[in-house]
PDB file of N, CA and C in Angstrom:
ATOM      1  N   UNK A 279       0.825  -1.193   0.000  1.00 55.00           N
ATOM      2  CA  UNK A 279       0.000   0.000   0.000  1.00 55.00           C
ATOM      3  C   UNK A 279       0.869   1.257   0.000  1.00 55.00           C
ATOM      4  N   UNK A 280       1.979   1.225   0.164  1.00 52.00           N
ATOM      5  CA  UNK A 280       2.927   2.098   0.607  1.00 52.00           C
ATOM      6  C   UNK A 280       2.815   2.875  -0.724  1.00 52.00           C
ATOM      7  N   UNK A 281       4.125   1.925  -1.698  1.00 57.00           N
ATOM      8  CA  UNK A 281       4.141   2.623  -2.848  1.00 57.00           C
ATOM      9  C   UNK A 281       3.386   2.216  -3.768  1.00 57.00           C
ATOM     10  N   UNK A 282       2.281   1.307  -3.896  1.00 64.00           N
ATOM     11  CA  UNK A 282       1.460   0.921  -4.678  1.00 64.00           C
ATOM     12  C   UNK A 282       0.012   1.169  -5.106  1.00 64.00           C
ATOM     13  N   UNK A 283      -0.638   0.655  -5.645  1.00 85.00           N
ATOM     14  CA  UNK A 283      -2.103   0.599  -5.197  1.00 85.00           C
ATOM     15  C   UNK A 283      -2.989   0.545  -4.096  1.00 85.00           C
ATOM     16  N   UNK A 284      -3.616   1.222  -3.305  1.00 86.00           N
ATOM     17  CA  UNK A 284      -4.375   1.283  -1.987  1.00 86.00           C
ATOM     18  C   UNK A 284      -5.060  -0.033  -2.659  1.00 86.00           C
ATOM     19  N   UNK A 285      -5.966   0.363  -3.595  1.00 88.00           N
ATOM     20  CA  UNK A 285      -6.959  -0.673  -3.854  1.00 88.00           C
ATOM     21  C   UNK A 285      -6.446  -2.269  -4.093  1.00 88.00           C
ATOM     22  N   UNK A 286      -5.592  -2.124  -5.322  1.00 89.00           N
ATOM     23  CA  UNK A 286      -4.719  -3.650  -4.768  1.00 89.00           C
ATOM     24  C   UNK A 286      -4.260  -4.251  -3.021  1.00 89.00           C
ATOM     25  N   UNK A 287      -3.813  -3.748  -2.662  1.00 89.00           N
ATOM     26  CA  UNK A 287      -3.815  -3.431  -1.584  1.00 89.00           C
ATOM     27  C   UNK A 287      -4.539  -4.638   0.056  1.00 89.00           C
ATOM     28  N   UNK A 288      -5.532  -3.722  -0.667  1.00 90.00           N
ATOM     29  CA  UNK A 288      -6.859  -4.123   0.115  1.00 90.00           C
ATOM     30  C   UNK A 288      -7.616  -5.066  -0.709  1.00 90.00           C
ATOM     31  N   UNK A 289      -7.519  -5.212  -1.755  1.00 92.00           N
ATOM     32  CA  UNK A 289      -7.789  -7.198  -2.276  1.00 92.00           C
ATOM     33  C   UNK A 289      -6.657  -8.000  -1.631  1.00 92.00           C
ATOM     34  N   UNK A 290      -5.729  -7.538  -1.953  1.00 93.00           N
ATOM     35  CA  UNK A 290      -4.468  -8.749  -1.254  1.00 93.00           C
ATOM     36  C   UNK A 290      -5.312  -9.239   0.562  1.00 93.00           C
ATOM     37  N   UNK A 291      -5.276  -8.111   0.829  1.00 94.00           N
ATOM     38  CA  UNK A 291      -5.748  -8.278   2.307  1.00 94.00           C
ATOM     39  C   UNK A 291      -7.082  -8.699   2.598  1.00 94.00           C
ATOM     40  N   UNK A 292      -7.532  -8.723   1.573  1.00 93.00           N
ATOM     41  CA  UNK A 292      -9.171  -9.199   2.043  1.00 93.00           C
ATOM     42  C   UNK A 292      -9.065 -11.196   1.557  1.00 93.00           C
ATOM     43  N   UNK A 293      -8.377 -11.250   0.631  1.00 95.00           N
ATOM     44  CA  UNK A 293      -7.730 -12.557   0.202  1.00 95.00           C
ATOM     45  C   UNK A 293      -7.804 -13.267   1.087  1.00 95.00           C
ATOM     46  N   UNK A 294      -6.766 -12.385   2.175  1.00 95.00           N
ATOM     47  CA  UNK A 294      -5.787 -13.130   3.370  1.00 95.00           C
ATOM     48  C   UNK A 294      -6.584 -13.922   4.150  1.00 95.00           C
ATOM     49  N   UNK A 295      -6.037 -15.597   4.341  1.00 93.00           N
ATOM     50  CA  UNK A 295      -6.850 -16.296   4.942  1.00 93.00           C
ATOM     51  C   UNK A 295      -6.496 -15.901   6.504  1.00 93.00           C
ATOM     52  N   UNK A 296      -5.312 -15.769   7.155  1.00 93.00           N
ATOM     53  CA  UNK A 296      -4.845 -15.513   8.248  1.00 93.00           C
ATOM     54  C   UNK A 296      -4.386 -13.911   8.569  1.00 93.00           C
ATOM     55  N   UNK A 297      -4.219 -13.058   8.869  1.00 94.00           N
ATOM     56  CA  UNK A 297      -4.153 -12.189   9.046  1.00 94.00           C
ATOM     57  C   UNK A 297      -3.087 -11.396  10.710  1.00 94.00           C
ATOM     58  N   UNK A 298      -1.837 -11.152  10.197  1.00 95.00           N
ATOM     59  CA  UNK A 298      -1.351 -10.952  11.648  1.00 95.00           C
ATOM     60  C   UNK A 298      -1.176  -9.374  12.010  1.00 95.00           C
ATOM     61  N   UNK A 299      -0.638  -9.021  13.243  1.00 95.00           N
ATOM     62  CA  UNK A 299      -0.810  -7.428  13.315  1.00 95.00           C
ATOM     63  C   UNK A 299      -0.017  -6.320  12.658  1.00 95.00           C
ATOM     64  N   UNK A 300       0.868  -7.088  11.341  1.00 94.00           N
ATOM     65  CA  UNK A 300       1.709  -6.868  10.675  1.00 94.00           C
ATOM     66  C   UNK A 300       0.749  -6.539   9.276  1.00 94.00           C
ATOM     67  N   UNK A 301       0.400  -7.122   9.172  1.00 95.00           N
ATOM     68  CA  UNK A 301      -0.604  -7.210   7.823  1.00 95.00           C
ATOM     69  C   UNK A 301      -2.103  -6.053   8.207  1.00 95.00           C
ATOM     70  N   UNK A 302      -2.311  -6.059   9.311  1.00 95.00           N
ATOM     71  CA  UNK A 302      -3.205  -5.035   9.555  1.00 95.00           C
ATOM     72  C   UNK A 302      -2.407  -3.970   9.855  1.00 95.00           C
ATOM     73  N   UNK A 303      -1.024  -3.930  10.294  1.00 94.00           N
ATOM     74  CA  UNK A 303      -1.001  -2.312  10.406  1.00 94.00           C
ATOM     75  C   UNK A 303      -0.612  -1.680   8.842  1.00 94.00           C
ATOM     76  N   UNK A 304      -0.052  -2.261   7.918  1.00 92.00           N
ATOM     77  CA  UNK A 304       0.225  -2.592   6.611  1.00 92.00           C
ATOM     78  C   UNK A 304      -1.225  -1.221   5.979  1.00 92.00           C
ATOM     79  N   UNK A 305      -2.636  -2.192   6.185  1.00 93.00           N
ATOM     80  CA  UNK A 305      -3.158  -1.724   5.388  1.00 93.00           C
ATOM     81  C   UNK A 305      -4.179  -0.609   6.343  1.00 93.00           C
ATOM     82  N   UNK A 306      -3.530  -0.275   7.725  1.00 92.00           N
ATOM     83  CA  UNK A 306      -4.138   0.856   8.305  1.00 92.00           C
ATOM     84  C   UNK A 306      -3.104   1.774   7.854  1.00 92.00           C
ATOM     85  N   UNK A 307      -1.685   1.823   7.810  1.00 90.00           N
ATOM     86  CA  UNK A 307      -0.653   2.421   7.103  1.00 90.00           C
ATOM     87  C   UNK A 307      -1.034   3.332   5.922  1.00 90.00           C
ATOM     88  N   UNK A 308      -1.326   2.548   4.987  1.00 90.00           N
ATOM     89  CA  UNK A 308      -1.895   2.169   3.856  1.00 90.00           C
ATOM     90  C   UNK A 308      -3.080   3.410   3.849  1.00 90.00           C
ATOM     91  N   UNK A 309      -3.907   3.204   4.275  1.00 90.00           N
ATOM     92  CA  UNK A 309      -5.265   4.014   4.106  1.00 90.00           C
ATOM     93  C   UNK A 309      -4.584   5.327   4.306  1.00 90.00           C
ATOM     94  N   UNK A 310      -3.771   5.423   5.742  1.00 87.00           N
ATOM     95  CA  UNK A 310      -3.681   6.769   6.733  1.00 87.00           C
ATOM     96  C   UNK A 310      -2.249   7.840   5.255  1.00 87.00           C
ATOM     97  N   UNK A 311      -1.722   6.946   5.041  1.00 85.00           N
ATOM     98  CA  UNK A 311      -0.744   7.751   3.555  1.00 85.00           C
ATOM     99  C   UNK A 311      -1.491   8.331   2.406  1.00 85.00           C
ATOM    100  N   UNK A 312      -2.638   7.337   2.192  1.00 85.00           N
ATOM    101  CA  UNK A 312      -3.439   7.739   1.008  1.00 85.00           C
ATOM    102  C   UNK A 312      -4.624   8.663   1.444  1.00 85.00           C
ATOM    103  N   UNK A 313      -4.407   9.264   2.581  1.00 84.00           N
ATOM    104  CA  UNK A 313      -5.612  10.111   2.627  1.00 84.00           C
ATOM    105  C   UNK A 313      -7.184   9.788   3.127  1.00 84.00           C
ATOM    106  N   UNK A 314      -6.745   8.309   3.372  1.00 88.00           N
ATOM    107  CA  UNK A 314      -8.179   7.768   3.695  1.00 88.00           C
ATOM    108  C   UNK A 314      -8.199   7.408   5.087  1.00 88.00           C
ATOM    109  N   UNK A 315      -8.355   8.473   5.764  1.00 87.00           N
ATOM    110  CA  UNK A 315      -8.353   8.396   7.665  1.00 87.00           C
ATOM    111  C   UNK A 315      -9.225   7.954   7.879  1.00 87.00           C
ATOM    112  N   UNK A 316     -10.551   7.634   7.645  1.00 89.00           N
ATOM    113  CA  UNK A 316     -12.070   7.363   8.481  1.00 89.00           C
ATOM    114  C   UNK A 316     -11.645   5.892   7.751  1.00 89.00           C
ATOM    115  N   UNK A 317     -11.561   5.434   6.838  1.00 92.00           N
ATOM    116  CA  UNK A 317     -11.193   3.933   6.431  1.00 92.00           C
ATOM    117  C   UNK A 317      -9.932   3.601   7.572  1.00 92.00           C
ATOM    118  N   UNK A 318      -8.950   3.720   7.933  1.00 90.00           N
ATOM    119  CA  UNK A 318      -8.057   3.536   8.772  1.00 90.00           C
ATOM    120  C   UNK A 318      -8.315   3.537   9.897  1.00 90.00           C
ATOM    121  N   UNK A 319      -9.103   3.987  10.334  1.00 91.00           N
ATOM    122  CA  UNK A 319      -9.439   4.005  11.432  1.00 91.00           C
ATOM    123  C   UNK A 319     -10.551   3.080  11.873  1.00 91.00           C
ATOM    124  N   UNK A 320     -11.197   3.015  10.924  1.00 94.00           N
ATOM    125  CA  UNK A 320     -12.889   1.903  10.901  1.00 94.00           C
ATOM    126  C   UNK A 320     -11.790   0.499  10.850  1.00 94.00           C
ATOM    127  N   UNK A 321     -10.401   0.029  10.262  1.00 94.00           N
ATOM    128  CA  UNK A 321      -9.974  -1.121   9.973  1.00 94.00           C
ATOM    129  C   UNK A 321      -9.252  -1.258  11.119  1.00 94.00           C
ATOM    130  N   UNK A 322      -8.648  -0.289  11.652  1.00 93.00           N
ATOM    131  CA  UNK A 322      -8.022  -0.102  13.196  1.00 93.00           C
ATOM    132  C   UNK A 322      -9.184  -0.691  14.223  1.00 93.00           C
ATOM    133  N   UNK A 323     -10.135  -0.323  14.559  1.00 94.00           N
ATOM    134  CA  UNK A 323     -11.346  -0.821  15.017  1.00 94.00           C
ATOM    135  C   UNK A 323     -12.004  -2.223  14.819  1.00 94.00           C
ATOM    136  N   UNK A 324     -12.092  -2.372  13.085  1.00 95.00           N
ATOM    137  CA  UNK A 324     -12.290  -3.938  13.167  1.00 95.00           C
ATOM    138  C   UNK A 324     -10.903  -4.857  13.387  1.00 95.00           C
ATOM    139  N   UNK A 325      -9.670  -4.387  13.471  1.00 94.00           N
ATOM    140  CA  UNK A 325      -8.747  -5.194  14.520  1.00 94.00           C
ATOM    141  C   UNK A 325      -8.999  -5.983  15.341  1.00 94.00           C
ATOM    142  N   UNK A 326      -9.551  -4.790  16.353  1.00 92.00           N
ATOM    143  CA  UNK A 326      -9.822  -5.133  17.626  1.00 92.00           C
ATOM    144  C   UNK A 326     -11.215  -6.071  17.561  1.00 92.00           C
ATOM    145  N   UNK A 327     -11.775  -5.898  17.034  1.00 94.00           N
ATOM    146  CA  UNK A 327     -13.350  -6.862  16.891  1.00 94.00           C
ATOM    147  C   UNK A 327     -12.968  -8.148  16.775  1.00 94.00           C
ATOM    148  N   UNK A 328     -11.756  -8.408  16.001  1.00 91.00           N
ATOM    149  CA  UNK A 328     -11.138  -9.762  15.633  1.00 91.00           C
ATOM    150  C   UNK A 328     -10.348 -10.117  16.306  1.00 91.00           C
ATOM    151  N   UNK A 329     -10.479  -9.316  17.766  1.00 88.00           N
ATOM    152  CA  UNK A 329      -9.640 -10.085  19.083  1.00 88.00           C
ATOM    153  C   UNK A 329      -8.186  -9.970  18.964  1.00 88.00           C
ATOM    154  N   UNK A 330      -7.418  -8.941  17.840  1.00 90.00           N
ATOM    155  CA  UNK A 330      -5.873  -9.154  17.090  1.00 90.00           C
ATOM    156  C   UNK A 330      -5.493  -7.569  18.526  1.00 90.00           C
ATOM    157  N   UNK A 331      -4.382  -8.136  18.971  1.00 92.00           N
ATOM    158  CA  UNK A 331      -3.991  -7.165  19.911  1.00 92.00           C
ATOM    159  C   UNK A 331      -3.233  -5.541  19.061  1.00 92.00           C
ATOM    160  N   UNK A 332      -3.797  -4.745  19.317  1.00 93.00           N
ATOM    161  CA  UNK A 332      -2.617  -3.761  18.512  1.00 93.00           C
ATOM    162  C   UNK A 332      -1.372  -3.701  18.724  1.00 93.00           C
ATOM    163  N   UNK A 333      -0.174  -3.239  18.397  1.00 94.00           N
ATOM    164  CA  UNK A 333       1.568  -3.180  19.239  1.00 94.00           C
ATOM    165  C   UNK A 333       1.666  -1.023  18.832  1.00 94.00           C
ATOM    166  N   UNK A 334       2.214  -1.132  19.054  1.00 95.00           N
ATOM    167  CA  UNK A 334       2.985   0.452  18.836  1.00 95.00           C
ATOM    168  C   UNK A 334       2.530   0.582  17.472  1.00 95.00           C
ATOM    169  N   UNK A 335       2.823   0.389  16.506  1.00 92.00           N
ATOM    170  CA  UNK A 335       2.565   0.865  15.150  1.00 92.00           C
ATOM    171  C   UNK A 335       1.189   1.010  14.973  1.00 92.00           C
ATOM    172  N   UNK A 336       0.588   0.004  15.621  1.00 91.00           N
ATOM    173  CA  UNK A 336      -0.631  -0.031  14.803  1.00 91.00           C
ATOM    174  C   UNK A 336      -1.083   1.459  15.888  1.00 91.00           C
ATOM    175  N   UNK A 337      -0.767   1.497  16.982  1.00 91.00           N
ATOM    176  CA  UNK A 337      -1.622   2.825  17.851  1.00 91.00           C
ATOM    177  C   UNK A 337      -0.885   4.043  17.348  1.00 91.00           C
ATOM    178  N   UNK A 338       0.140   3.819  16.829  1.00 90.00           N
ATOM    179  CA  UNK A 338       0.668   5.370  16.383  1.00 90.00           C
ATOM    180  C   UNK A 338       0.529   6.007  14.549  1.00 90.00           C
ATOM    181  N   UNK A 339      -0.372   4.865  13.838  1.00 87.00           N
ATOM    182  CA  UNK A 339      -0.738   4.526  12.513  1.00 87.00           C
ATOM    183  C   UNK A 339      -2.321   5.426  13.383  1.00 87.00           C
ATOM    184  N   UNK A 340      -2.774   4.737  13.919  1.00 89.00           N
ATOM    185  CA  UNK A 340      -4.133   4.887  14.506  1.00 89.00           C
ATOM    186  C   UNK A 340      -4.228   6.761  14.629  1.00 89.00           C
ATOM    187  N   UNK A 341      -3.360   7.192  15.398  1.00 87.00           N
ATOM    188  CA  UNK A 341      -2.912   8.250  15.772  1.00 87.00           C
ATOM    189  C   UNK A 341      -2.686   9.041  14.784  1.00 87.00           C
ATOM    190  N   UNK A 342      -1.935   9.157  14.235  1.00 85.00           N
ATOM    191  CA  UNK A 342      -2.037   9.444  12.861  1.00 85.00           C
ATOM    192  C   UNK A 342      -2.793  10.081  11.831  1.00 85.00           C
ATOM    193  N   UNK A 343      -3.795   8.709  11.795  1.00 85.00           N
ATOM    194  CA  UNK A 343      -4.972   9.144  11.059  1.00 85.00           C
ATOM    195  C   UNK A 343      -5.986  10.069  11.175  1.00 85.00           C
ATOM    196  N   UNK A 344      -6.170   9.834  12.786  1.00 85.00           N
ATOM    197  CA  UNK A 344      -6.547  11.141  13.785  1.00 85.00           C
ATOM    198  C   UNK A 344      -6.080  12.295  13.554  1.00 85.00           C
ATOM    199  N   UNK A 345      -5.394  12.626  13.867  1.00 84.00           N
ATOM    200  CA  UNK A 345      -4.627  13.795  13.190  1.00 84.00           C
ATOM    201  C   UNK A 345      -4.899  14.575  12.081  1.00 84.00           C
ATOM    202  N   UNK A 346      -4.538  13.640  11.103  1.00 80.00           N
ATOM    203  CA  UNK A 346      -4.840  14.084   9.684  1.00 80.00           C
ATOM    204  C   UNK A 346      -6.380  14.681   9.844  1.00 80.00           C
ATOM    205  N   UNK A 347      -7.341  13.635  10.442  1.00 77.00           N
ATOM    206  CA  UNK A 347      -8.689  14.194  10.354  1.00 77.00           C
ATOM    207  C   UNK A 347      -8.753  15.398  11.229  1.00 77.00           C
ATOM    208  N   UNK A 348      -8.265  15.617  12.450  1.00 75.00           N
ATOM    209  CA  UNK A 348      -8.430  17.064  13.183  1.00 75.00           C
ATOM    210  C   UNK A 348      -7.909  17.972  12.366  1.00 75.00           C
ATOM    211  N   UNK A 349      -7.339  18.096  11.176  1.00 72.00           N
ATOM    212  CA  UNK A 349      -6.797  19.275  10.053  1.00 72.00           C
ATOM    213  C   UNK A 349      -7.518  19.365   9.212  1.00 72.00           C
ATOM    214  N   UNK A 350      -8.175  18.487   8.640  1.00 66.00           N
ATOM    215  CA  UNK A 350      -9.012  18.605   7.771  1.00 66.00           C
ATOM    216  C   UNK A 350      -9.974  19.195   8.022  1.00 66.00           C
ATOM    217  N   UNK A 351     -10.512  19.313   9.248  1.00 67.00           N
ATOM    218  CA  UNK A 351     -11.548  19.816  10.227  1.00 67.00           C
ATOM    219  C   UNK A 351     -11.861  20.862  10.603  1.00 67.00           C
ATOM    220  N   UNK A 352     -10.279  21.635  10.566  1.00 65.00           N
ATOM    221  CA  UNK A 352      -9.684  22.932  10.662  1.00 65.00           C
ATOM    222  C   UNK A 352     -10.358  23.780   9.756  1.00 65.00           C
TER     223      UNK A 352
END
C-alpha cells in the first residue's frame, strides 16, 4: 500500500486467509498515507473486533490518522 495501489492493496488483504498485526497495520498504514483516515481508522477498530492485539505501530498509525482528520476539520 505504501508505494502501490491502496486498492490492490486491500484485495491482497481481504484474500488473506490468516491475518497478523503486521498485515493489519500494513493496510491501516496504507489508508492513513493515502488520505483515507475514516477507512483507517474503521480497519483499526475492526482489529480489535477480531480479538488481534494492537503493538505500537498499529496505535501510532491509529494516531495518525486522527490527526490528519483534526486538520481537515480545521
Amino acid at each position: 500500500a505504501k508505494f502501490g495501489s491502496i486498492l490492490h492493496a486491500c484485495q491482497i488483504f481481504s484474500n488473506m486467509h490468516e491475518r497478523d498485526v503486521v498485515s493489519w497495520n500494513l493496510i491501516i498504514v496504507g489508508f492513513a498515507q493515502h488520505g483515507n483516515c475514516e477507512e483507517a481508522l474503521r480497519v483499526f477498530w475492526q482489529m480489535q473486533q477480531e480479538y488481534l492485539k494492537p503493538n505500537k505501530v498499529t496505535f501510532l498509525s491509529a494516531i495518525k490518522a486522527c490527526a490528519i482528520l483534526a486538520c481537515l476539520e480545521q
